[in-house]
CSV table of C-alpha atoms in Angstrom, one decimal:
chain,number,residue,atom,x,y,z
A,1,MET,CA,51.7,0.1,-29.2
A,2,SER,CA,50.5,2.8,-31.5
A,3,GLY,CA,51.7,3.1,-35.1
A,4,ALA,CA,52.7,6.7,-34.4
A,5,VAL,CA,55.3,5.5,-31.8
A,6,ARG,CA,56.5,2.9,-34.2
A,7,LYS,CA,57.0,5.5,-36.9
A,8,LYS,CA,58.7,7.8,-34.4
A,9,VAL,CA,61.2,5.1,-33.4
A,10,GLN,CA,62.0,4.3,-37.1
A,11,ARG,CA,62.5,8.0,-37.9
A,12,LYS,CA,64.7,8.8,-34.9
A,13,PHE,CA,66.9,5.7,-35.5
A,14,LYS,CA,67.2,6.4,-39.3
A,15,MET,CA,68.2,9.9,-38.5
A,16,ARG,CA,71.2,8.6,-36.5
A,17,GLY,CA,72.1,6.2,-39.2
A,18,TYR,CA,70.6,3.0,-37.9
A,19,SER,CA,68.3,0.7,-39.8
A,20,LEU,CA,66.2,-1.5,-37.6
A,21,LYS,CA,65.3,-5.1,-38.3
A,22,VAL,CA,61.9,-6.4,-37.2
A,23,ASP,CA,63.2,-8.1,-34.0
A,24,ALA,CA,65.2,-5.1,-33.0
A,25,LEU,CA,62.2,-2.8,-33.6
A,26,ASP,CA,60.0,-5.0,-31.4
A,27,GLU,CA,62.7,-4.9,-28.6
A,28,VAL,CA,62.8,-1.1,-28.8
A,29,LEU,CA,59.0,-0.8,-28.8
A,30,SER,CA,58.7,-3.1,-25.7
A,31,PHE,CA,61.3,-0.9,-23.9
A,32,VAL,CA,59.6,2.3,-24.9
A,33,SER,CA,56.2,1.0,-23.8
A,34,ARG,CA,57.3,1.1,-20.2
A,35,PHE,CA,57.5,4.9,-20.4
A,36,GLU,CA,54.0,5.9,-21.2
A,37,GLY,CA,53.7,9.6,-22.0
A,38,ALA,CA,57.5,10.0,-22.2
A,39,GLU,CA,58.2,7.9,-25.3
A,40,ASP,CA,60.4,10.6,-26.9
A,41,GLU,CA,62.8,10.8,-23.9
A,42,ALA,CA,63.0,7.0,-23.8
A,43,ILE,CA,64.0,6.7,-27.4
A,44,ASP,CA,66.6,9.5,-27.1
A,45,LEU,CA,68.0,7.8,-24.0
A,46,LEU,CA,68.3,4.5,-25.9
A,47,LEU,CA,70.0,6.2,-28.8
A,48,ASP,CA,72.5,8.1,-26.5
A,49,GLN,CA,73.3,4.8,-24.8
A,50,LEU,CA,74.0,3.1,-28.2
A,51,LEU,CA,76.3,6.1,-29.1
A,52,HIS,CA,78.4,5.6,-26.0
A,53,GLU,CA,78.7,1.9,-26.1
A,54,SER,CA,82.1,1.4,-27.7
A,55,PRO,CA,84.9,-1.0,-26.7
A,56,GLU,CA,86.9,1.7,-25.0
A,57,GLY,CA,83.9,3.0,-23.1
A,58,ALA,CA,82.6,6.5,-23.8
A,59,VAL,CA,85.6,7.9,-25.4
A,60,GLU,CA,85.4,11.4,-27.0
A,61,GLU,CA,87.0,10.2,-30.2
A,62,SER,CA,84.7,7.3,-30.6
A,63,GLU,CA,81.7,9.5,-30.1
A,64,SER,CA,82.8,11.8,-32.9
A,65,MET,CA,83.5,8.8,-35.1
A,66,VAL,CA,80.1,7.3,-34.5
A,67,SER,CA,78.3,10.6,-35.0
A,68,SER,CA,80.1,11.4,-38.2
A,69,SER,CA,79.5,8.0,-39.8
A,70,SER,CA,75.8,8.1,-38.7
A,71,ALA,CA,75.6,11.6,-40.0
A,72,ILE,CA,75.7,10.3,-43.5
A,73,ARG,CA,72.5,8.9,-44.8
A,74,VAL,CA,72.4,7.5,-48.3
A,75,THR,CA,69.1,7.4,-50.2
A,76,ASP,CA,68.7,5.2,-53.3
A,77,ALA,CA,66.8,7.0,-56.1
A,78,PHE,CA,64.2,4.2,-56.2
A,79,LEU,CA,63.3,4.9,-52.6
A,80,VAL,CA,62.7,8.7,-53.1
A,81,PRO,CA,59.0,9.4,-52.3
A,82,LYS,CA,56.9,10.8,-55.2
A,83,PHE,CA,54.8,13.9,-54.7
A,84,ARG,CA,52.3,15.5,-57.0
A,85,TYR,CA,51.3,19.1,-57.1
A,86,ASP,CA,47.6,19.9,-57.1
A,87,PRO,CA,47.2,23.3,-59.0
A,88,ILE,CA,43.7,23.8,-57.6
A,89,LYS,CA,44.4,23.2,-53.9
A,90,LYS,CA,47.9,24.7,-54.5
A,91,GLN,CA,49.6,22.0,-52.5
A,92,TYR,CA,51.7,18.9,-52.8
A,93,TYR,CA,50.4,15.5,-51.8
A,94,GLU,CA,52.3,12.2,-51.6
A,95,HIS,CA,51.6,9.6,-54.2
A,96,THR,CA,50.6,6.3,-52.5
A,97,GLY,CA,50.5,3.0,-54.2
A,98,SER,CA,52.9,1.1,-56.5
A,99,LEU,CA,55.1,2.7,-59.2
A,100,PRO,CA,55.7,0.1,-61.9
A,101,ILE,CA,58.9,0.3,-63.9
A,102,HIS,CA,57.0,-0.1,-67.1
A,103,GLY,CA,54.4,2.6,-66.8
A,104,ALA,CA,51.2,3.0,-68.8
A,105,ALA,CA,51.2,5.6,-71.6
A,106,SER,CA,49.5,8.1,-69.2
A,107,ALA,CA,52.7,8.0,-67.1
A,108,LYS,CA,54.7,9.7,-69.9
A,109,ALA,CA,52.2,12.5,-70.1
A,110,ALA,CA,52.3,12.8,-66.3
A,111,LEU,CA,56.1,13.1,-66.4
A,112,TYR,CA,55.8,16.4,-68.5
A,113,ARG,CA,52.8,17.6,-66.6
A,114,ASP,CA,54.6,17.2,-63.2
A,115,ARG,CA,57.7,18.9,-64.5
A,116,PHE,CA,55.6,21.8,-65.8
A,117,LEU,CA,53.5,22.2,-62.6
A,118,LEU,CA,56.6,22.1,-60.4
A,119,LEU,CA,58.1,25.1,-62.2
A,120,PHE,CA,54.7,26.8,-62.7
A,121,GLN,CA,54.0,26.8,-59.0
A,122,ARG,CA,57.4,28.3,-58.4
A,123,VAL,CA,57.0,31.0,-61.0
A,124,SER,CA,53.5,31.9,-59.8
A,125,ARG,CA,55.1,33.0,-56.4
A,126,ASP,CA,57.8,35.1,-58.0
A,127,PRO,CA,56.9,38.8,-57.5
A,128,HIS,CA,57.8,39.5,-61.1
A,129,PHE,CA,55.3,37.1,-62.6
A,130,ALA,CA,52.6,37.0,-59.8
A,131,LYS,CA,49.2,38.3,-60.7
A,132,PRO,CA,48.8,41.8,-59.1
A,133,ALA,CA,46.2,41.9,-56.3
A,134,PHE,CA,45.0,45.3,-57.3
A,135,ASP,CA,44.8,46.7,-60.8
A,136,THR,CA,47.2,49.7,-60.3
A,137,GLU,CA,49.4,51.7,-62.6
A,138,MET,CA,52.3,49.6,-61.3
A,139,SER,CA,50.7,46.4,-62.4
A,140,HIS,CA,50.6,47.4,-66.0
A,141,TYR,CA,54.2,48.4,-66.0
A,142,GLY,CA,56.0,46.1,-63.5
A,143,SER,CA,54.1,42.8,-63.5
A,144,CYS,CA,54.6,40.2,-66.2
A,145,GLU,CA,51.6,38.0,-65.6
A,146,ILE,CA,51.9,34.6,-67.4
A,147,ALA,CA,49.1,34.0,-70.0
A,148,SER,CA,48.0,30.6,-71.0
A,149,ILE,CA,48.8,29.7,-74.6
A,150,GLN,CA,45.2,29.0,-75.4
A,151,SER,CA,44.2,32.6,-74.4
A,152,LEU,CA,46.6,34.1,-77.0
A,153,ILE,CA,44.4,33.1,-80.0
A,154,GLY,CA,43.3,36.3,-81.7
A,155,GLN,CA,45.2,38.5,-79.2
A,156,THR,CA,47.6,41.2,-80.1
A,157,GLY,CA,50.3,43.0,-78.1
A,158,ARG,CA,53.1,41.7,-75.8
A,159,ARG,CA,52.4,38.7,-73.7
A,160,TRP,CA,54.4,36.5,-71.3
A,161,VAL,CA,53.9,32.7,-71.7
A,162,MET,CA,55.5,29.7,-70.1
A,163,GLY,CA,55.8,26.3,-71.8
A,164,VAL,CA,57.9,23.3,-72.9
A,165,ILE,CA,59.9,23.7,-76.1
A,166,SER,CA,59.1,20.8,-78.4
A,167,GLN,CA,59.6,20.0,-82.1
A,168,LEU,CA,56.3,18.7,-83.2
A,169,GLU,CA,57.5,18.7,-86.9
A,170,ASP,CA,61.0,18.9,-88.3
A,171,GLY,CA,62.6,22.3,-88.0
A,172,HIS,CA,59.4,23.8,-86.5
A,173,PHE,CA,59.6,24.6,-82.8
A,174,TYR,CA,56.5,24.9,-80.6
A,175,LEU,CA,55.8,26.0,-77.1
A,176,GLU,CA,53.3,23.8,-75.2
A,177,ASP,CA,51.6,24.3,-71.8
A,178,LEU,CA,48.7,22.4,-70.3
A,179,THR,CA,46.2,24.2,-72.5
A,180,ALA,CA,47.6,24.2,-76.0
A,181,ALA,CA,50.6,24.4,-78.3
A,182,MET,CA,51.8,27.2,-80.7
A,183,GLU,CA,54.6,27.6,-83.1
A,184,ILE,CA,57.3,29.9,-82.0
A,185,ASN,CA,60.0,31.9,-83.9
A,186,LEU,CA,63.2,32.2,-81.9
A,187,SER,CA,65.4,33.9,-84.5
A,188,LYS,CA,65.3,37.3,-82.9
A,189,ALA,CA,65.1,36.1,-79.3
A,190,LYS,CA,67.4,37.5,-76.6
A,191,ILE,CA,68.2,34.6,-74.3
A,192,THR,CA,69.5,34.2,-70.8
A,193,THR,CA,72.4,31.9,-69.6
A,194,GLY,CA,71.9,28.2,-70.1
A,195,PHE,CA,71.3,25.5,-72.7
A,196,PHE,CA,68.0,25.8,-74.5
A,197,SER,CA,67.1,22.3,-75.8
A,198,GLU,CA,63.9,20.4,-76.6
A,199,ASN,CA,62.1,19.5,-73.3
A,200,THR,CA,63.4,22.6,-71.4
A,201,ILE,CA,60.7,24.7,-69.9
A,202,VAL,CA,61.0,28.4,-70.6
A,203,VAL,CA,59.3,31.7,-69.8
A,204,ALA,CA,59.1,33.8,-73.0
A,205,GLU,CA,57.9,37.3,-73.9
A,206,GLY,CA,56.7,38.1,-77.4
A,207,GLU,CA,53.7,38.7,-79.6
A,208,MET,CA,51.4,36.7,-81.8
A,209,LEU,CA,51.9,37.4,-85.5
A,210,LEU,CA,49.0,37.4,-88.0
A,211,GLU,CA,50.1,34.0,-89.4
A,212,GLY,CA,49.6,32.4,-85.9
A,213,ILE,CA,53.3,32.2,-85.0
A,214,PHE,CA,54.5,33.6,-81.7
A,215,GLN,CA,57.5,35.9,-82.2
A,216,VAL,CA,59.7,35.6,-79.2
A,217,THR,CA,61.7,38.7,-78.1
A,218,THR,CA,63.1,37.5,-74.7
A,219,CYS,CA,63.4,33.9,-73.6
A,220,GLY,CA,64.7,32.6,-70.3
A,221,PHE,CA,64.4,29.8,-67.7
A,222,PRO,CA,61.9,30.1,-64.9
A,223,PRO,CA,63.4,32.1,-62.0
A,224,LEU,CA,64.8,30.2,-59.0
A,225,GLU,CA,63.3,30.2,-55.6
A,226,GLU,CA,65.3,30.3,-52.4
A,227,ARG,CA,65.6,26.9,-50.7
A,228,GLU,CA,64.2,28.2,-47.4
A,229,LYS,CA,61.1,29.6,-49.1
A,230,SER,CA,60.4,26.3,-50.9
A,231,MET,CA,60.9,24.4,-47.6
A,232,LYS,CA,58.4,26.6,-45.8
A,233,LEU,CA,55.8,26.1,-48.5
A,234,LEU,CA,56.1,22.3,-48.5
A,235,GLN,CA,54.6,22.1,-45.0
A,236,GLY,CA,56.9,19.4,-43.8
A,237,HIS,CA,56.8,17.2,-46.8
A,238,ASP,CA,60.1,15.3,-47.5
A,239,LEU,CA,60.8,15.5,-51.2
A,240,PHE,CA,64.5,14.6,-50.7
A,241,GLY,CA,63.7,11.2,-49.2
A,242,SER,CA,65.9,11.1,-46.1
A,243,GLY,CA,63.1,11.4,-43.5
A,244,ILE,CA,61.3,14.3,-42.0
A,245,LEU,CA,63.0,15.9,-39.0
A,246,THR,CA,61.4,17.8,-36.2
A,247,LYS,CA,62.6,21.3,-35.4
A,248,GLU,CA,64.5,20.1,-32.4
A,249,ASP,CA,66.2,17.4,-34.4
A,250,THR,CA,67.2,19.9,-37.1
A,251,LEU,CA,68.7,22.2,-34.5
A,252,ARG,CA,70.6,19.4,-32.9
A,253,LEU,CA,72.0,18.2,-36.2
A,254,ALA,CA,72.9,21.7,-37.2
A,255,GLU,CA,74.9,22.0,-34.0
A,256,LEU,CA,76.7,18.7,-34.7
A,257,GLU,CA,77.4,19.9,-38.2
A,258,LYS,CA,79.1,23.0,-37.0
A,259,ARG,CA,81.6,20.8,-35.1
A,260,ALA,CA,82.2,18.5,-38.1
A,261,VAL,CA,84.9,20.7,-39.6
A,262,ASN,CA,87.2,17.8,-40.2
A,263,ASP,CA,84.7,15.8,-42.2
A,264,MET,CA,85.8,15.3,-45.8
A,265,PHE,CA,84.4,13.4,-48.8
A,266,VAL,CA,86.8,12.1,-51.4
A,267,ILE,CA,85.1,11.8,-54.8
A,268,LEU,CA,86.5,10.0,-57.8
A,269,SER,CA,84.7,9.5,-61.1
A,270,ASP,CA,85.7,6.9,-63.8
A,271,ILE,CA,87.6,4.2,-62.0
A,272,TRP,CA,88.6,1.6,-64.6
A,273,LEU,CA,89.3,-1.5,-62.5
A,274,ASP,CA,90.6,-3.3,-65.7
A,275,ASN,CA,93.4,-0.8,-66.1
A,276,ASP,CA,96.5,-1.5,-64.0
A,277,GLU,CA,97.8,2.0,-64.2
A,278,VAL,CA,94.5,3.4,-62.8
A,279,MET,CA,94.5,0.8,-60.0
A,280,ALA,CA,98.1,1.8,-59.1
A,281,LYS,CA,97.1,5.5,-59.0
A,282,LEU,CA,94.1,4.7,-56.8
A,283,GLU,CA,96.3,2.8,-54.4
A,284,THR,CA,98.6,5.8,-54.2
A,285,ILE,CA,95.6,8.0,-53.2
A,286,LEU,CA,94.4,5.5,-50.6
A,287,ASP,CA,98.0,5.3,-49.1
A,288,GLY,CA,98.0,9.1,-48.8
A,289,PHE,CA,94.7,9.2,-47.0
A,290,GLU,CA,95.6,6.2,-44.7
A,291,ASN,CA,98.4,8.3,-43.2
A,292,VAL,CA,96.6,11.6,-42.7
A,293,GLU,CA,95.6,12.6,-39.1
A,294,VAL,CA,91.8,12.5,-39.7
A,295,THR,CA,90.7,10.0,-42.3
A,296,PRO,CA,88.0,11.0,-44.8
A,297,SER,CA,84.4,10.2,-43.7
A,298,LEU,CA,83.4,9.1,-47.1
A,299,PHE,CA,84.9,7.9,-50.4
A,300,VAL,CA,82.6,8.1,-53.3
A,301,PHE,CA,83.6,6.0,-56.3
A,302,MET,CA,81.6,6.7,-59.4
A,303,GLY,CA,81.6,4.7,-62.6
A,304,ASN,CA,82.4,3.7,-65.2
A,305,PHE,CA,84.2,0.9,-63.5
A,306,CYS,CA,85.4,-0.6,-66.8
A,307,SER,CA,87.2,0.9,-69.8
A,308,HIS,CA,84.8,-0.8,-72.2
A,309,PRO,CA,81.0,-0.3,-72.2
A,310,CYS,CA,79.3,-3.3,-70.4
A,311,ASN,CA,76.8,-3.8,-73.2
A,312,LEU,CA,75.7,-6.9,-75.1
A,313,SER,CA,79.1,-7.3,-76.7
A,314,PHE,CA,80.8,-7.4,-73.3
A,315,HIS,CA,81.6,-11.0,-72.3
A,316,ASP,CA,83.9,-10.4,-69.4
A,317,PHE,CA,81.7,-10.1,-66.3
A,318,SER,CA,83.6,-12.8,-64.4
A,319,SER,CA,86.9,-11.0,-64.7
A,320,LEU,CA,85.1,-7.7,-63.7
A,321,ARG,CA,83.8,-9.5,-60.6
A,322,LEU,CA,87.4,-10.5,-59.7
A,323,GLN,CA,88.6,-6.9,-60.3
A,324,PHE,CA,86.0,-5.6,-57.8
A,325,GLY,CA,87.3,-8.3,-55.4
A,326,LYS,CA,90.8,-7.0,-56.0
A,327,LEU,CA,89.7,-3.4,-55.2
A,328,GLY,CA,88.2,-4.8,-52.0
A,329,LYS,CA,91.6,-6.2,-51.1
A,330,VAL,CA,93.3,-2.9,-51.9
A,331,ILE,CA,90.9,-1.0,-49.6
A,332,GLY,CA,91.1,-3.7,-46.9
A,333,ALA,CA,94.9,-3.3,-46.9
A,334,HIS,CA,94.4,0.2,-45.4
A,335,PRO,CA,93.1,-0.6,-41.9
A,336,ARG,CA,92.4,2.9,-40.8
A,337,LEU,CA,90.3,3.7,-43.9
A,338,LYS,CA,88.5,0.3,-43.6
A,339,GLU,CA,87.6,1.1,-40.0
A,340,HIS,CA,86.8,4.8,-40.1
A,341,SER,CA,85.7,5.6,-43.7
A,342,ARG,CA,82.7,4.6,-45.6
A,343,PHE,CA,82.7,3.6,-49.3
A,344,LEU,CA,79.9,4.4,-51.7
A,345,PHE,CA,79.7,3.1,-55.2
A,346,ILE,CA,77.6,4.7,-57.9
A,347,PRO,CA,77.3,3.2,-61.4
A,348,GLY,CA,78.3,5.1,-64.5
A,349,PRO,CA,76.5,5.4,-67.9
A,350,ASP,CA,78.4,2.4,-69.4
A,351,ASP,CA,78.4,0.1,-66.4
A,352,ALA,CA,76.6,-3.2,-66.2
A,353,GLY,CA,72.9,-3.0,-65.5
A,354,PRO,CA,69.5,-3.7,-67.0
A,355,SER,CA,69.6,-0.7,-69.4
A,356,THR,CA,70.9,2.8,-69.9
A,357,VAL,CA,67.6,4.3,-68.8
A,358,LEU,CA,67.7,6.7,-65.8
A,359,PRO,CA,67.6,6.4,-62.9
A,360,ARG,CA,70.0,3.4,-62.9
A,361,CYS,CA,69.8,0.8,-60.2
A,362,ALA,CA,72.9,-0.1,-58.1
A,363,LEU,CA,75.6,-2.3,-59.5
A,364,PRO,CA,74.6,-6.0,-59.9
A,365,LYS,CA,75.3,-8.1,-56.8
A,366,TYR,CA,77.2,-10.7,-58.9
A,367,LEU,CA,79.9,-8.1,-59.6
A,368,THR,CA,80.1,-6.7,-56.1
A,369,GLU,CA,79.9,-9.8,-53.8
A,370,GLU,CA,83.7,-10.3,-53.8
A,371,LEU,CA,84.3,-6.7,-52.8
A,372,GLN,CA,81.7,-6.8,-50.1
A,373,LYS,CA,83.5,-9.8,-48.5
A,374,HIS,CA,86.5,-7.5,-47.8
A,375,ILE,CA,84.5,-4.3,-47.1
A,376,PRO,CA,81.2,-5.4,-45.5
A,377,ASN,CA,79.9,-1.9,-45.0
A,378,ALA,CA,80.4,-0.8,-48.6
A,379,ILE,CA,77.3,0.9,-49.9
A,380,PHE,CA,76.1,0.3,-53.5
A,381,SER,CA,73.5,2.8,-54.6
A,382,SER,CA,71.7,4.0,-57.7
A,383,ASN,CA,72.6,6.7,-60.2
A,384,PRO,CA,71.6,9.5,-59.3
A,385,CYS,CA,71.9,9.0,-55.5
A,386,ARG,CA,71.2,11.4,-52.6
A,387,ILE,CA,73.1,11.9,-49.4
A,388,LYS,CA,72.0,13.8,-46.3
A,389,PHE,CA,75.0,14.9,-44.2
A,390,TYR,CA,73.6,16.2,-41.0
A,391,THR,CA,71.2,18.9,-42.4
A,392,GLN,CA,72.9,19.2,-45.8
A,393,GLU,CA,71.4,17.7,-49.0
A,394,ILE,CA,73.9,16.5,-51.6
A,395,VAL,CA,73.0,14.9,-54.9
A,396,PHE,CA,75.4,12.7,-56.9
A,397,PHE,CA,74.9,12.2,-60.6
A,398,ARG,CA,77.3,10.4,-63.0
A,399,GLN,CA,76.5,11.2,-66.6
A,400,ASP,CA,78.4,12.7,-69.5
A,401,LEU,CA,75.8,15.5,-69.5
A,402,LEU,CA,77.8,18.5,-70.8
A,403,TYR,CA,78.6,17.0,-74.2
A,404,ARG,CA,75.0,15.8,-74.6
A,405,MET,CA,73.4,19.1,-73.5
A,406,ARG,CA,75.7,21.0,-75.9
A,407,ARG,CA,74.7,18.7,-78.8
A,408,SER,CA,71.0,19.0,-78.1
A,409,CYS,CA,71.1,22.9,-78.0
A,410,LEU,CA,68.6,24.6,-80.3
A,411,ILE,CA,70.2,28.1,-80.0
A,412,PRO,CA,73.9,28.9,-79.4
A,413,PRO,CA,74.1,29.8,-75.6
A,414,SER,CA,74.3,33.4,-74.7
A,415,THR,CA,77.8,34.7,-74.0
A,416,GLU,CA,76.6,37.8,-72.2
A,417,GLU,CA,77.2,36.5,-68.6
A,418,THR,CA,79.6,33.6,-69.3
A,419,ASN,CA,81.0,31.5,-72.0
A,420,ASP,CA,82.0,28.7,-69.7
A,421,PRO,CA,79.9,25.6,-70.8
A,422,PHE,CA,79.9,24.2,-67.2
A,423,GLU,CA,78.3,27.3,-65.9
A,424,HIS,CA,75.7,27.1,-68.6
A,425,LEU,CA,75.0,23.5,-67.6
A,426,VAL,CA,74.7,24.4,-63.9
A,427,ALA,CA,72.3,27.2,-64.7
A,428,THR,CA,70.2,24.9,-66.9
A,429,ILE,CA,69.7,22.1,-64.3
A,430,THR,CA,69.1,24.3,-61.3
A,431,HIS,CA,66.5,26.5,-63.1
A,432,GLN,CA,64.8,23.4,-64.6
A,433,SER,CA,64.9,21.8,-61.2
A,434,HIS,CA,65.9,18.6,-63.0
A,435,LEU,CA,69.2,16.7,-63.4
A,436,CYS,CA,68.7,15.7,-67.0
A,437,PRO,CA,66.3,18.0,-69.0
A,438,LEU,CA,67.3,16.3,-72.3
A,439,PRO,CA,64.7,15.0,-74.8
A,440,LEU,CA,63.6,11.4,-73.9
A,441,THR,CA,64.9,10.3,-77.3
A,442,VAL,CA,68.4,11.4,-76.3
A,443,GLN,CA,68.3,10.1,-72.7
A,444,PRO,CA,65.4,7.8,-71.8
A,445,ILE,CA,64.0,8.1,-68.3
A,446,ILE,CA,61.7,5.6,-66.5
A,447,TRP,CA,58.4,7.6,-66.7
A,448,ASN,CA,57.2,6.7,-63.2
A,449,TYR,CA,60.6,7.6,-61.6
A,450,ASP,CA,61.3,11.0,-63.2
A,451,HIS,CA,60.8,12.6,-59.8
A,452,CYS,CA,64.1,11.0,-58.6
A,453,LEU,CA,65.8,13.5,-61.0
A,454,HIS,CA,64.0,16.5,-59.6
A,455,LEU,CA,66.1,19.2,-57.8
A,456,TYR,CA,63.4,20.8,-55.7
A,457,PRO,CA,63.8,22.3,-53.1
A,458,THR,CA,67.3,23.1,-54.4
A,459,PRO,CA,69.9,20.9,-52.7
A,460,HIS,CA,73.0,22.4,-51.0
A,461,THR,CA,75.4,20.6,-53.3
A,462,ILE,CA,75.2,18.9,-56.7
A,463,VAL,CA,78.1,16.6,-57.8
A,464,LEU,CA,78.1,16.1,-61.6
A,465,GLY,CA,80.5,13.3,-62.5
A,466,ASP,CA,81.3,14.0,-66.1
A,467,LYS,CA,84.2,12.9,-68.4
A,468,SER,CA,84.9,16.6,-69.2
A,469,GLU,CA,87.5,18.6,-67.2
A,470,GLN,CA,87.3,19.3,-63.5
A,471,LYS,CA,85.2,22.3,-62.7
A,472,ALA,CA,83.4,24.0,-59.8
A,473,PHE,CA,80.8,26.8,-59.9
A,474,LYS,CA,78.9,28.2,-56.9
A,475,TYR,CA,75.6,29.4,-58.3
A,476,THR,CA,73.0,31.3,-56.2
A,477,GLY,CA,74.3,29.6,-53.1
A,478,ILE,CA,74.4,26.1,-54.6
A,479,THR,CA,77.8,24.4,-54.8
A,480,CYS,CA,78.2,22.4,-58.1
A,481,PHE,CA,81.3,20.6,-59.2
A,482,ASN,CA,82.6,18.0,-61.5
A,483,PRO,CA,85.5,15.9,-60.0
A,484,GLY,CA,86.9,15.2,-63.5
A,485,SER,CA,87.7,11.8,-65.0
A,486,PHE,CA,90.2,10.0,-62.8
A,487,SER,CA,91.1,7.4,-65.5
A,488,ASN,CA,91.7,10.0,-68.1
A,489,ASP,CA,93.4,12.8,-66.3
A,490,SER,CA,94.1,11.6,-62.7
A,491,THR,CA,91.8,14.3,-61.2
A,492,PHE,CA,89.5,14.0,-58.2
A,493,VAL,CA,88.0,16.2,-55.5
A,494,ALA,CA,88.2,16.5,-51.8
A,495,TYR,CA,85.1,18.1,-50.5
A,496,ARG,CA,84.4,19.6,-47.1
A,497,PRO,CA,80.6,19.6,-46.7
A,498,CYS,CA,80.8,21.7,-43.5
A,499,THR,CA,82.2,24.7,-45.3
A,500,GLN,CA,81.2,23.6,-48.9
A,501,GLU,CA,84.8,23.9,-49.8
A,502,VAL,CA,85.8,22.2,-53.1
A,503,GLU,CA,89.5,21.2,-53.2
A,504,PHE,CA,90.7,20.2,-56.7
A,505,SER,CA,93.2,17.4,-56.5
A,506,ALA,CA,95.3,15.5,-59.1
A,507,LEU,CA,98.1,13.0,-59.1
């Protein structure tokens, strides 16, 4: 049996929410091999059969239940494929081979290079910054071609440059690209919306002064690119990590998605299991959803799961394990939710784990075993974590990002368009195509796994669990929201992915 058919089987099953064990895969392949030349039809037939096999026979309701639960595919950050951009061939290629957690020094340089090239290839297609094909009058006036920093030496007049803001010596800021670095003066710069911190990549206009400092007049983030345009240019590469779909599959899923108007995700952040008051409030919420006509398809529980940081001074892991078991019992006492909803757990910044470096792996098995006994299909994933709901891409990230971004700001944010800090945060991460563009000294990142934090092509929805107040902001077609801190102010969000409707809720 060819490897292509094997891959096709795995892809189609993954798409419908099944993961195949080796024996099952062999069984499927032996069945499909009987239909030479019609393998696709055979696989679809098998999948349709699986969909209809339910205790009550092919009941309409069970079909919608199965399809909505298999419509949700969770991807752990450590399983997201890594792609590199080749600036000469102008295309992405997949990185093959191992990705050690402890990378060599070159991996740190590659992290910055990859971030820069990702944004550079996006900017180079923007009509504003693209190099004009013909040297016309228009090109002198309307085009803002990006110059390399190295080419500015000895040049006068206005130039556009793109680079990473860095502080190579105290109090002196530099702009670096792949060719060189130069000192910049931002004191007179007019800036766009967003938080400008060290490590952010900017497009700046200005001129070189005689003393070798680049005087910046305007400074902004690289312009965004529409998701559809990015997808077209990626030639079928799957940067999200949930599997490549054929055109037919995508159309079929889009059709199913239109019908999934009742699907709802309930998202809570900061669930302190060691706090009786919080647990009582959580039980009230579960009671409420147990009795609604259509149960939520997914509950997302984001950390922290403990009111104290689980660091070296934390000696209470055994009681935390029991508290997770207690939560399992509480969920198990709601038969409809247990049967029809799925439960996803994402660790918070202070939860137990090997370190505070991003991405964070799923909660340790020791803590979650008791819960899993009560809720066998509970999913424990990394932070950040990605979900594909039919055709929609949703990213979940639990980090107190707002406070940290504001603290790391080099220039007070512009108040011209908005003075809402959450809107500045959303603009920053979407334009940077990165969930956490903070300096590595403020938030360490595993060098080889920085790609797990990339937001390119732009997902449909970004959920930023943050201890700051509940907020939502729809920005250039992307829905971003913070469900608030459940333990601090009893807030959570009910989200309808089909219509991208964010419903603020509180007890």
